[in-house]
mmCIF file of C-alpha atoms in Angstrom:
data_model
loop_
_atom_site.group_PDB
_atom_site.id
_atom_site.type_symbol
_atom_site.label_atom_id
_atom_site.label_comp_id
_atom_site.label_asym_id
_atom_site.label_seq_id
_atom_site.Cartn_x
_atom_site.Cartn_y
_atom_site.Cartn_z
ATOM 1 C CA MET A 11 -17.101 32.993 -8.637
ATOM 2 C CA LYS A 12 -17.805 31.789 -5.158
ATOM 3 C CA ASN A 13 -16.015 32.678 -1.938
ATOM 4 C CA HIS A 14 -15.325 30.036 0.677
ATOM 5 C CA ALA A 15 -13.502 30.700 3.933
ATOM 6 C CA PHE A 16 -11.512 27.718 5.059
ATOM 7 C CA ALA A 17 -12.935 26.663 8.411
ATOM 8 C CA PRO A 18 -10.409 26.082 11.163
ATOM 9 C CA ALA A 19 -9.782 22.426 11.757
ATOM 10 C CA ARG A 20 -7.481 20.319 13.823
ATOM 11 C CA ARG A 21 -4.792 18.218 12.203
ATOM 12 C CA SER A 22 -5.272 14.534 11.908
ATOM 13 C CA TRP A 23 -4.172 11.760 9.631
ATOM 14 C CA MET A 24 -4.132 8.030 10.002
ATOM 15 C CA ARG A 25 -1.739 5.203 9.362
ATOM 16 C CA THR A 26 -3.237 2.823 6.866
ATOM 17 C CA ALA A 27 -2.827 -0.879 7.392
ATOM 18 C CA GLY A 28 -4.777 -4.033 6.928
ATOM 19 C CA ILE A 29 -5.917 -3.139 3.419
ATOM 20 C CA MET A 30 -8.269 -5.768 2.056
ATOM 21 C CA ALA A 31 -7.579 -7.594 -1.175
ATOM 22 C CA ALA A 32 -7.216 -4.966 -3.849
ATOM 23 C CA MET A 33 -9.336 -6.575 -6.481
ATOM 24 C CA ALA A 34 -12.345 -6.584 -4.185
ATOM 25 C CA TRP A 35 -12.661 -2.978 -5.373
ATOM 26 C CA GLY A 36 -15.730 -2.852 -7.590
ATOM 27 C CA GLY A 37 -15.416 -6.500 -8.563
ATOM 28 C CA LEU A 38 -13.695 -7.144 -11.870
ATOM 29 C CA THR A 39 -15.836 -9.540 -13.892
ATOM 30 C CA LEU A 40 -15.312 -11.507 -17.035
ATOM 31 C CA ALA A 41 -18.448 -11.211 -19.113
ATOM 32 C CA PRO A 42 -19.599 -14.358 -20.931
ATOM 33 C CA GLY A 43 -17.940 -14.564 -24.308
ATOM 34 C CA ALA A 44 -15.770 -11.502 -23.639
ATOM 35 C CA SER A 45 -12.466 -11.506 -25.467
ATOM 36 C CA ALA A 46 -9.642 -9.086 -24.881
ATOM 37 C CA GLN A 47 -8.267 -9.968 -28.312
ATOM 38 C CA ALA A 48 -11.466 -8.652 -29.912
ATOM 39 C CA TRP A 49 -11.325 -5.366 -28.000
ATOM 40 C CA PRO A 50 -11.663 -2.614 -29.113
ATOM 41 C CA THR A 51 -14.282 -3.097 -31.809
ATOM 42 C CA ARG A 52 -15.096 0.603 -32.149
ATOM 43 C CA PRO A 53 -13.508 3.986 -31.346
ATOM 44 C CA VAL A 54 -12.339 4.380 -27.749
ATOM 45 C CA ARG A 55 -13.273 7.496 -25.820
ATOM 46 C CA ILE A 56 -10.934 8.847 -23.115
ATOM 47 C CA VAL A 57 -12.879 11.241 -20.902
ATOM 48 C CA ILE A 58 -11.212 13.779 -18.666
ATOM 49 C CA ALA A 59 -13.271 15.452 -15.964
ATOM 50 C CA SER A 60 -11.527 18.811 -16.411
ATOM 51 C CA SER A 61 -11.451 21.498 -19.066
ATOM 52 C CA ALA A 62 -9.883 21.317 -22.502
ATOM 53 C CA GLY A 63 -6.279 22.479 -22.359
ATOM 54 C CA SER A 64 -5.827 21.268 -18.789
ATOM 55 C CA THR A 65 -2.941 19.021 -17.758
ATOM 56 C CA GLY A 66 -5.203 15.958 -17.924
ATOM 57 C CA ASP A 67 -6.406 16.891 -21.397
ATOM 58 C CA LEU A 68 -2.856 17.346 -22.671
ATOM 59 C CA LEU A 69 -1.731 14.060 -21.127
ATOM 60 C CA ALA A 70 -4.635 12.197 -22.746
ATOM 61 C CA ARG A 71 -3.802 13.737 -26.121
ATOM 62 C CA MET A 72 -0.201 12.591 -25.818
ATOM 63 C CA LEU A 73 -1.296 9.041 -25.046
ATOM 64 C CA ALA A 74 -4.092 8.800 -27.632
ATOM 65 C CA PRO A 75 -2.072 8.393 -30.866
ATOM 66 C CA ARG A 76 0.161 5.740 -29.303
ATOM 67 C CA LEU A 77 -2.842 3.770 -28.110
ATOM 68 C CA GLU A 78 -4.432 4.132 -31.558
ATOM 69 C CA SER A 79 -1.406 2.437 -33.076
ATOM 70 C CA ILE A 80 -2.001 -0.614 -30.861
ATOM 71 C CA TRP A 81 -5.794 -0.696 -30.860
ATOM 72 C CA LYS A 82 -6.237 0.059 -34.577
ATOM 73 C CA GLN A 83 -9.217 2.208 -33.665
ATOM 74 C CA PRO A 84 -9.584 5.980 -33.257
ATOM 75 C CA VAL A 85 -8.985 7.214 -29.697
ATOM 76 C CA ILE A 86 -11.074 10.294 -28.965
ATOM 77 C CA VAL A 87 -10.239 12.613 -26.058
ATOM 78 C CA GLU A 88 -13.283 14.328 -24.631
ATOM 79 C CA ALA A 89 -13.257 16.977 -21.894
ATOM 80 C CA LYS A 90 -16.317 16.949 -19.637
ATOM 81 C CA PRO A 91 -15.621 19.447 -16.844
ATOM 82 C CA GLY A 92 -18.004 20.456 -14.116
ATOM 83 C CA ALA A 93 -18.842 20.053 -10.436
ATOM 84 C CA SER A 94 -15.256 19.297 -9.388
ATOM 85 C CA GLY A 95 -14.976 16.265 -11.645
ATOM 86 C CA ILE A 96 -18.421 14.794 -11.009
ATOM 87 C CA VAL A 97 -19.833 15.487 -14.503
ATOM 88 C CA GLY A 98 -17.111 13.610 -16.356
ATOM 89 C CA THR A 99 -16.913 10.810 -13.816
ATOM 90 C CA GLU A 100 -20.651 10.153 -13.893
ATOM 91 C CA TYR A 101 -20.584 10.176 -17.691
ATOM 92 C CA VAL A 102 -18.011 7.374 -17.729
ATOM 93 C CA ILE A 103 -19.801 5.355 -15.049
ATOM 94 C CA ASN A 104 -23.042 5.529 -17.045
ATOM 95 C CA ALA A 105 -21.373 4.618 -20.336
ATOM 96 C CA GLN A 106 -22.640 1.263 -21.589
ATOM 97 C CA ASP A 107 -20.615 0.935 -24.778
ATOM 98 C CA GLY A 108 -17.610 -0.842 -23.280
ATOM 99 C CA HIS A 109 -15.264 1.642 -24.933
ATOM 100 C CA THR A 110 -15.331 4.675 -22.617
ATOM 101 C CA LEU A 111 -12.514 5.248 -20.113
ATOM 102 C CA LEU A 112 -11.770 7.909 -17.510
ATOM 103 C CA LEU A 113 -8.352 9.498 -17.154
ATOM 104 C CA GLY A 114 -8.941 10.958 -13.721
ATOM 105 C CA THR A 115 -7.445 12.111 -10.464
ATOM 106 C CA GLN A 116 -8.417 11.593 -6.844
ATOM 107 C CA THR A 117 -10.770 14.586 -7.102
ATOM 108 C CA ALA A 118 -13.381 12.296 -8.644
ATOM 109 C CA LEU A 119 -12.903 9.665 -5.956
ATOM 110 C CA MET A 120 -13.114 12.167 -3.104
ATOM 111 C CA SER A 121 -16.606 13.139 -4.254
ATOM 112 C CA LYS A 122 -17.837 10.202 -2.171
ATOM 113 C CA TYR A 123 -16.926 12.211 0.934
ATOM 114 C CA THR A 124 -17.366 15.771 -0.327
ATOM 115 C CA GLN A 125 -20.676 15.787 -2.210
ATOM 116 C CA LYS A 126 -24.228 15.340 -0.992
ATOM 117 C CA ASN A 127 -26.770 13.278 -2.925
ATOM 118 C CA LEU A 128 -24.186 11.757 -5.236
ATOM 119 C CA ARG A 129 -25.859 9.507 -7.812
ATOM 120 C CA PHE A 130 -22.941 7.076 -7.903
ATOM 121 C CA ASP A 131 -20.207 5.658 -5.689
ATOM 122 C CA PRO A 132 -16.833 6.238 -7.354
ATOM 123 C CA LEU A 133 -15.166 3.691 -5.087
ATOM 124 C CA THR A 134 -17.373 0.862 -6.343
ATOM 125 C CA ASP A 135 -18.610 2.103 -9.725
ATOM 126 C CA LEU A 136 -15.123 2.638 -11.178
ATOM 127 C CA LEU A 137 -12.484 -0.030 -11.803
ATOM 128 C CA PRO A 138 -8.859 1.133 -11.402
ATOM 129 C CA ILE A 139 -6.739 0.129 -14.397
ATOM 130 C CA ALA A 140 -3.391 1.848 -13.937
ATOM 131 C CA LYS A 141 -1.870 4.981 -12.493
ATOM 132 C CA VAL A 142 0.098 6.923 -15.106
ATOM 133 C CA ILE A 143 1.802 9.787 -13.284
ATOM 134 C CA ASN A 144 2.405 11.415 -9.921
ATOM 135 C CA TYR A 145 2.413 15.174 -10.524
ATOM 136 C CA GLN A 146 4.534 17.699 -8.715
ATOM 137 C CA MET A 147 2.632 20.456 -6.891
ATOM 138 C CA VAL A 148 3.806 23.758 -5.465
ATOM 139 C CA ILE A 149 2.366 26.501 -3.303
ATOM 140 C CA ALA A 150 2.917 29.646 -5.334
ATOM 141 C CA THR A 151 2.329 33.385 -5.255
ATOM 142 C CA ASN A 152 2.703 36.215 -7.767
ATOM 143 C CA ALA A 153 5.555 38.668 -8.234
ATOM 144 C CA PRO A 154 3.924 41.652 -6.439
ATOM 145 C CA THR A 155 3.146 39.529 -3.384
ATOM 146 C CA ALA A 156 6.599 37.924 -3.445
ATOM 147 C CA LYS A 157 8.127 41.395 -3.065
ATOM 148 C CA ARG A 158 6.342 41.634 0.271
ATOM 149 C CA ALA A 159 6.681 37.974 1.225
ATOM 150 C CA GLY A 160 9.472 36.074 -0.472
ATOM 151 C CA THR A 161 9.082 32.866 1.541
ATOM 152 C CA LEU A 162 6.128 30.776 2.632
ATOM 153 C CA ALA A 163 6.729 31.696 6.264
ATOM 154 C CA GLU A 164 6.645 35.371 5.303
ATOM 155 C CA LEU A 165 3.455 34.796 3.318
ATOM 156 C CA VAL A 166 1.804 33.317 6.403
ATOM 157 C CA ALA A 167 2.874 36.357 8.415
ATOM 158 C CA LEU A 168 1.634 38.703 5.671
ATOM 159 C CA SER A 169 -1.763 37.008 5.629
ATOM 160 C CA LYS A 170 -2.128 37.522 9.361
ATOM 161 C CA SER A 171 -1.075 41.173 9.230
ATOM 162 C CA THR A 172 -3.374 42.040 6.314
ATOM 163 C CA GLN A 173 -6.832 43.198 7.358
ATOM 164 C CA ASN A 174 -8.798 40.818 5.129
ATOM 165 C CA GLY A 175 -6.104 38.181 4.731
ATOM 166 C CA LEU A 176 -5.200 36.827 1.303
ATOM 167 C CA PHE A 177 -7.190 35.223 -1.491
ATOM 168 C CA PHE A 178 -6.567 31.672 -2.657
ATOM 169 C CA ALA A 179 -7.206 30.867 -6.330
ATOM 170 C CA GLY A 180 -9.209 27.652 -6.243
ATOM 171 C CA ASN A 181 -10.988 25.346 -8.653
ATOM 172 C CA GLY A 182 -14.009 24.468 -6.520
ATOM 173 C CA LEU A 183 -14.333 23.658 -2.850
ATOM 174 C CA THR A 184 -13.899 19.924 -3.435
ATOM 175 C CA SER A 185 -11.159 20.101 -6.083
ATOM 176 C CA ILE A 186 -7.805 18.545 -5.227
ATOM 177 C CA PHE A 187 -6.220 22.015 -5.178
ATOM 178 C CA ASN A 188 -8.668 23.410 -2.629
ATOM 179 C CA LEU A 189 -8.732 20.254 -0.527
ATOM 180 C CA SER A 190 -4.934 20.046 -0.486
ATOM 181 C CA MET A 191 -4.642 23.661 0.631
ATOM 182 C CA ALA A 192 -7.322 23.210 3.281
ATOM 183 C CA ILE A 193 -5.505 20.204 4.722
ATOM 184 C CA MET A 194 -2.057 21.784 4.598
ATOM 185 C CA ASN A 195 -3.366 25.007 6.058
ATOM 186 C CA GLN A 196 -4.179 23.207 9.302
ATOM 187 C CA GLY A 197 -0.437 23.269 9.894
ATOM 188 C CA LEU A 198 0.465 26.440 7.986
ATOM 189 C CA GLY A 199 -2.108 28.834 9.445
ATOM 190 C CA LEU A 200 -2.545 31.110 6.431
ATOM 191 C CA ARG A 201 -5.371 33.623 6.911
ATOM 192 C CA MET A 202 -7.214 33.458 3.606
ATOM 193 C CA ALA A 203 -10.413 32.787 1.701
ATOM 194 C CA ALA A 204 -10.801 30.772 -1.476
ATOM 195 C CA VAL A 205 -12.085 32.316 -4.683
ATOM 196 C CA ASP A 206 -13.162 29.538 -7.026
ATOM 197 C CA PHE A 207 -12.648 29.647 -10.789
ATOM 198 C CA PRO A 208 -14.060 27.343 -13.487
ATOM 199 C CA SER A 209 -10.701 26.131 -14.819
ATOM 200 C CA VAL A 210 -7.023 25.897 -13.937
ATOM 201 C CA SER A 211 -6.177 28.476 -16.600
ATOM 202 C CA ALA A 212 -8.595 30.898 -14.937
ATOM 203 C CA MET A 213 -6.898 30.199 -11.592
ATOM 204 C CA ASN A 214 -3.535 31.032 -13.120
ATOM 205 C CA LEU A 215 -4.846 34.243 -14.650
ATOM 206 C CA ALA A 216 -6.333 35.329 -11.309
ATOM 207 C CA LEU A 217 -2.940 34.919 -9.661
ATOM 208 C CA LEU A 218 -1.223 36.919 -12.398
ATOM 209 C CA ARG A 219 -3.811 39.702 -12.094
ATOM 210 C CA ASP A 220 -3.399 39.724 -8.317
ATOM 211 C CA ASP A 221 -7.058 38.850 -7.906
ATOM 212 C CA ALA A 222 -5.577 36.083 -5.751
ATOM 213 C CA GLN A 223 -2.231 35.935 -3.968
ATOM 214 C CA VAL A 224 -1.705 32.209 -3.451
ATOM 215 C CA MET A 225 -2.543 28.941 -5.160
ATOM 216 C CA VAL A 226 -1.615 25.270 -5.295
ATOM 217 C CA ASN A 227 -0.828 24.026 -8.794
ATOM 218 C CA THR A 228 1.499 21.923 -10.902
ATOM 219 C CA PRO A 229 4.689 23.702 -12.005
ATOM 220 C CA SER A 230 4.025 22.581 -15.589
ATOM 221 C CA SER A 231 0.792 24.596 -15.610
ATOM 222 C CA VAL A 232 2.701 27.841 -14.988
ATOM 223 C CA LYS A 233 6.133 26.866 -16.326
ATOM 224 C CA GLY A 234 6.558 29.976 -18.482
ATOM 225 C CA GLN A 235 5.414 32.262 -15.669
ATOM 226 C CA ILE A 236 7.836 30.647 -13.213
ATOM 227 C CA GLU A 237 10.639 31.121 -15.730
ATOM 228 C CA ASN A 238 9.849 34.823 -16.274
ATOM 229 C CA GLY A 239 9.298 35.480 -12.568
ATOM 230 C CA THR A 240 5.627 36.450 -12.665
ATOM 231 C CA VAL A 241 4.753 33.345 -10.623
ATOM 232 C CA VAL A 242 6.959 32.467 -7.648
ATOM 233 C CA PRO A 243 6.884 28.941 -6.159
ATOM 234 C CA LEU A 244 7.317 29.163 -2.381
ATOM 235 C CA ALA A 245 7.228 25.501 -1.385
ATOM 236 C CA ALA A 246 7.214 22.062 -2.945
ATOM 237 C CA VAL A 247 4.236 19.976 -1.840
ATOM 238 C CA SER A 248 6.564 17.082 -1.219
ATOM 239 C CA THR A 249 8.809 15.522 1.376
ATOM 240 C CA GLU A 250 11.791 16.021 -0.964
ATOM 241 C CA ARG A 251 12.866 18.900 -3.204
ATOM 242 C CA TYR A 252 12.098 18.611 -6.899
ATOM 243 C CA ALA A 253 15.136 18.043 -9.105
ATOM 244 C CA ASN A 254 13.880 20.550 -11.677
ATOM 245 C CA LEU A 255 13.199 23.185 -8.974
ATOM 246 C CA PRO A 256 16.084 22.577 -6.565
ATOM 247 C CA GLN A 257 15.872 26.080 -5.064
ATOM 248 C CA VAL A 258 12.263 25.574 -3.912
ATOM 249 C CA LEU A 259 12.101 24.383 -0.296
ATOM 250 C CA THR A 260 9.868 21.562 0.848
ATOM 251 C CA LEU A 261 6.956 22.383 3.131
ATOM 252 C CA LYS A 262 8.921 21.170 6.127
ATOM 253 C CA GLU A 263 12.011 23.182 5.183
ATOM 254 C CA ALA A 264 9.933 26.290 4.496
ATOM 255 C CA THR A 265 7.829 26.337 7.651
ATOM 256 C CA GLY A 266 8.537 23.244 9.748
ATOM 257 C CA TYR A 267 5.281 21.719 8.477
ATOM 258 C CA SER A 268 4.853 18.117 9.625
ATOM 259 C CA GLY A 269 1.296 17.312 8.539
ATOM 260 C CA TYR A 270 -0.110 15.207 5.721
ATOM 261 C CA VAL A 271 1.458 15.954 2.317
ATOM 262 C CA PRO A 272 -1.130 15.489 -0.470
ATOM 263 C CA LEU A 273 -0.173 13.928 -3.782
ATOM 264 C CA LEU A 274 -1.824 14.685 -7.125
ATOM 265 C CA TRP A 275 -1.893 11.830 -9.625
ATOM 266 C CA ALA A 276 -3.669 10.737 -12.801
ATOM 267 C CA GLY A 277 -4.728 7.250 -13.810
ATOM 268 C CA PHE A 278 -7.107 5.249 -15.969
ATOM 269 C CA PHE A 279 -10.455 3.852 -14.841
ATOM 270 C CA ALA A 280 -13.197 1.833 -16.494
ATOM 271 C CA PRO A 281 -16.869 1.519 -15.536
ATOM 272 C CA LYS A 282 -17.864 -1.305 -13.208
ATOM 273 C CA GLY A 283 -18.725 -4.438 -15.156
ATOM 274 C CA THR A 284 -15.902 -4.038 -17.677
ATOM 275 C CA PRO A 285 -14.547 -7.549 -18.337
ATOM 276 C CA ALA A 286 -11.376 -8.373 -16.431
ATOM 277 C CA SER A 287 -9.702 -9.422 -19.681
ATOM 278 C CA VAL A 288 -10.316 -5.958 -21.174
ATOM 279 C CA VAL A 289 -8.993 -4.195 -18.059
ATOM 280 C CA GLN A 290 -5.868 -6.340 -18.228
ATOM 281 C CA LYS A 291 -5.421 -5.624 -21.941
ATOM 282 C CA ILE A 292 -5.656 -1.866 -21.422
ATOM 283 C CA ASP A 293 -3.113 -2.109 -18.602
ATOM 284 C CA GLN A 294 -0.735 -4.141 -20.786
ATOM 285 C CA ASP A 295 -1.124 -1.768 -23.718
ATOM 286 C CA LEU A 296 -0.441 1.243 -21.499
ATOM 287 C CA ARG A 297 2.780 -0.415 -20.372
ATOM 288 C CA ALA A 298 3.692 -1.005 -24.003
ATOM 289 C CA VAL A 299 3.299 2.649 -25.016
ATOM 290 C CA LEU A 300 5.060 3.972 -21.919
ATOM 291 C CA ASP A 301 8.559 3.068 -23.016
ATOM 292 C CA ASP A 302 11.553 4.830 -21.500
ATOM 293 C CA LYS A 303 11.711 7.589 -24.137
ATOM 294 C CA PHE A 304 8.004 8.392 -23.884
ATOM 295 C CA ARG A 305 8.107 8.305 -20.081
ATOM 296 C CA LYS A 306 10.871 10.907 -20.092
ATOM 297 C CA GLN A 307 8.837 13.059 -22.491
ATOM 298 C CA ILE A 308 5.793 12.894 -20.212
ATOM 299 C CA GLU A 309 7.841 13.635 -17.092
ATOM 300 C CA SER A 310 9.507 16.616 -18.752
ATOM 301 C CA THR A 311 6.217 17.978 -20.077
ATOM 302 C CA PHE A 312 4.216 17.606 -16.875
ATOM 303 C CA THR A 313 6.885 17.887 -14.160
ATOM 304 C CA GLY A 314 6.009 14.590 -12.580
ATOM 305 C CA THR A 315 7.041 10.975 -12.243
ATOM 306 C CA THR A 316 5.548 8.211 -14.357
ATOM 307 C CA VAL A 317 4.493 5.103 -12.470
ATOM 308 C CA SER A 318 4.759 1.368 -13.102
ATOM 309 C CA SER A 319 1.283 0.273 -12.123
ATOM 310 C CA SER A 320 -1.297 -2.514 -12.459
ATOM 311 C CA PRO A 321 -4.997 -2.895 -11.622
ATOM 312 C CA PRO A 322 -4.350 -4.579 -8.232
ATOM 313 C CA ALA A 323 -1.553 -2.161 -7.279
ATOM 314 C CA PHE A 324 -3.571 0.906 -8.295
ATOM 315 C CA ALA A 325 -6.653 -0.344 -6.440
ATOM 316 C CA LYS A 326 -4.602 -0.975 -3.305
ATOM 317 C CA GLU A 327 -3.090 2.524 -3.442
ATOM 318 C CA ILE A 328 -6.518 4.099 -3.838
ATOM 319 C CA GLN A 329 -7.973 2.152 -0.917
ATOM 320 C CA ALA A 330 -5.122 3.299 1.310
ATOM 321 C CA GLU A 331 -5.308 6.929 0.182
ATOM 322 C CA THR A 332 -9.080 7.240 0.439
ATOM 323 C CA ALA A 333 -8.903 5.839 3.975
ATOM 324 C CA VAL A 334 -6.481 8.640 4.862
ATOM 325 C CA TRP A 335 -8.663 11.331 3.266
ATOM 326 C CA ARG A 336 -11.795 9.934 4.904
ATOM 327 C CA ASP A 337 -10.142 10.204 8.315
ATOM 328 C CA ILE A 338 -8.928 13.718 7.567
ATOM 329 C CA PHE A 339 -12.402 14.853 6.509
ATOM 330 C CA LYS A 340 -13.816 13.401 9.703
ATOM 331 C CA ALA A 341 -11.196 15.164 11.833
ATOM 332 C CA MET A 342 -11.855 18.436 9.980
ATOM 333 C CA ASP A 343 -15.610 18.001 10.505
ATOM 334 C CA PHE A 344 -15.870 18.565 6.762
ATOM 335 C CA LYS A 345 -19.499 18.876 5.670
ATOM 336 C CA PRO A 346 -20.372 17.606 2.170
ATOM 337 C CA GLU A 347 -22.019 20.210 -0.049
#
């Protein structure tokens, strides 16, 4: 485990406009003789850059059998965690078999701005195919801490009145959970230090053991603990309340927060050089499996909202979002590790 104190930083975010043509991202190409009808010709590997049993792993395993039925080839889900998503992302980028995909989040993309000596550029070496889901996220504490601070505003006050502040259960300095908390904390002012754990399940366990008193996570990851009261959500990381957690205030309602509200999502990517026809086929096949019934199942399982996407739309969203994060990192004087 590694301790990181969040450095104080001023708030800043930018309005994004003038986004260049989305498909300029990475450059979709149609390889000579490539045929989407002939793809796939071998088993397809879906790589997730997080641990087995994580939300991404479970989502991939829900999608795999449905894609198998269309592709008539085995679909293998492979977890390659490590270095805040870099290990799995680099594995996909270096894959040369034409049948390896990444089901990833913005954590992998942010590595461009958060990691030193990166051997790849995720913004040019990955081709966006389609976003699948926007996850809900909450700021949560445990039951013992909630007895002392039952609201987010009270938690902020508790952190300032406690000699050493509070501990934040993180997943690595450059993970989406840590980065989201660091950005939000510019407006919240929690006095805390991050304790990083190798997996989301380890983060959850640390909160339950009171080794940490606050974390950012998806409600689905701690659904049972929220239901039995051992984990207490204090604020929805959203501009609107969640329908399945109507009692949980938004950040603004809880503290008057008016800064940037991060969004956690998951989507499919292919390595640069994948034929445009194959990218389009994967996108079309994803649409085919995500019928209304299956969408509702995914949304219920992962407490999120499925998305109607496409390669150009997904690429455009990513360009806009990474521009915002880049500006935030600059304003925070964030130093890549």
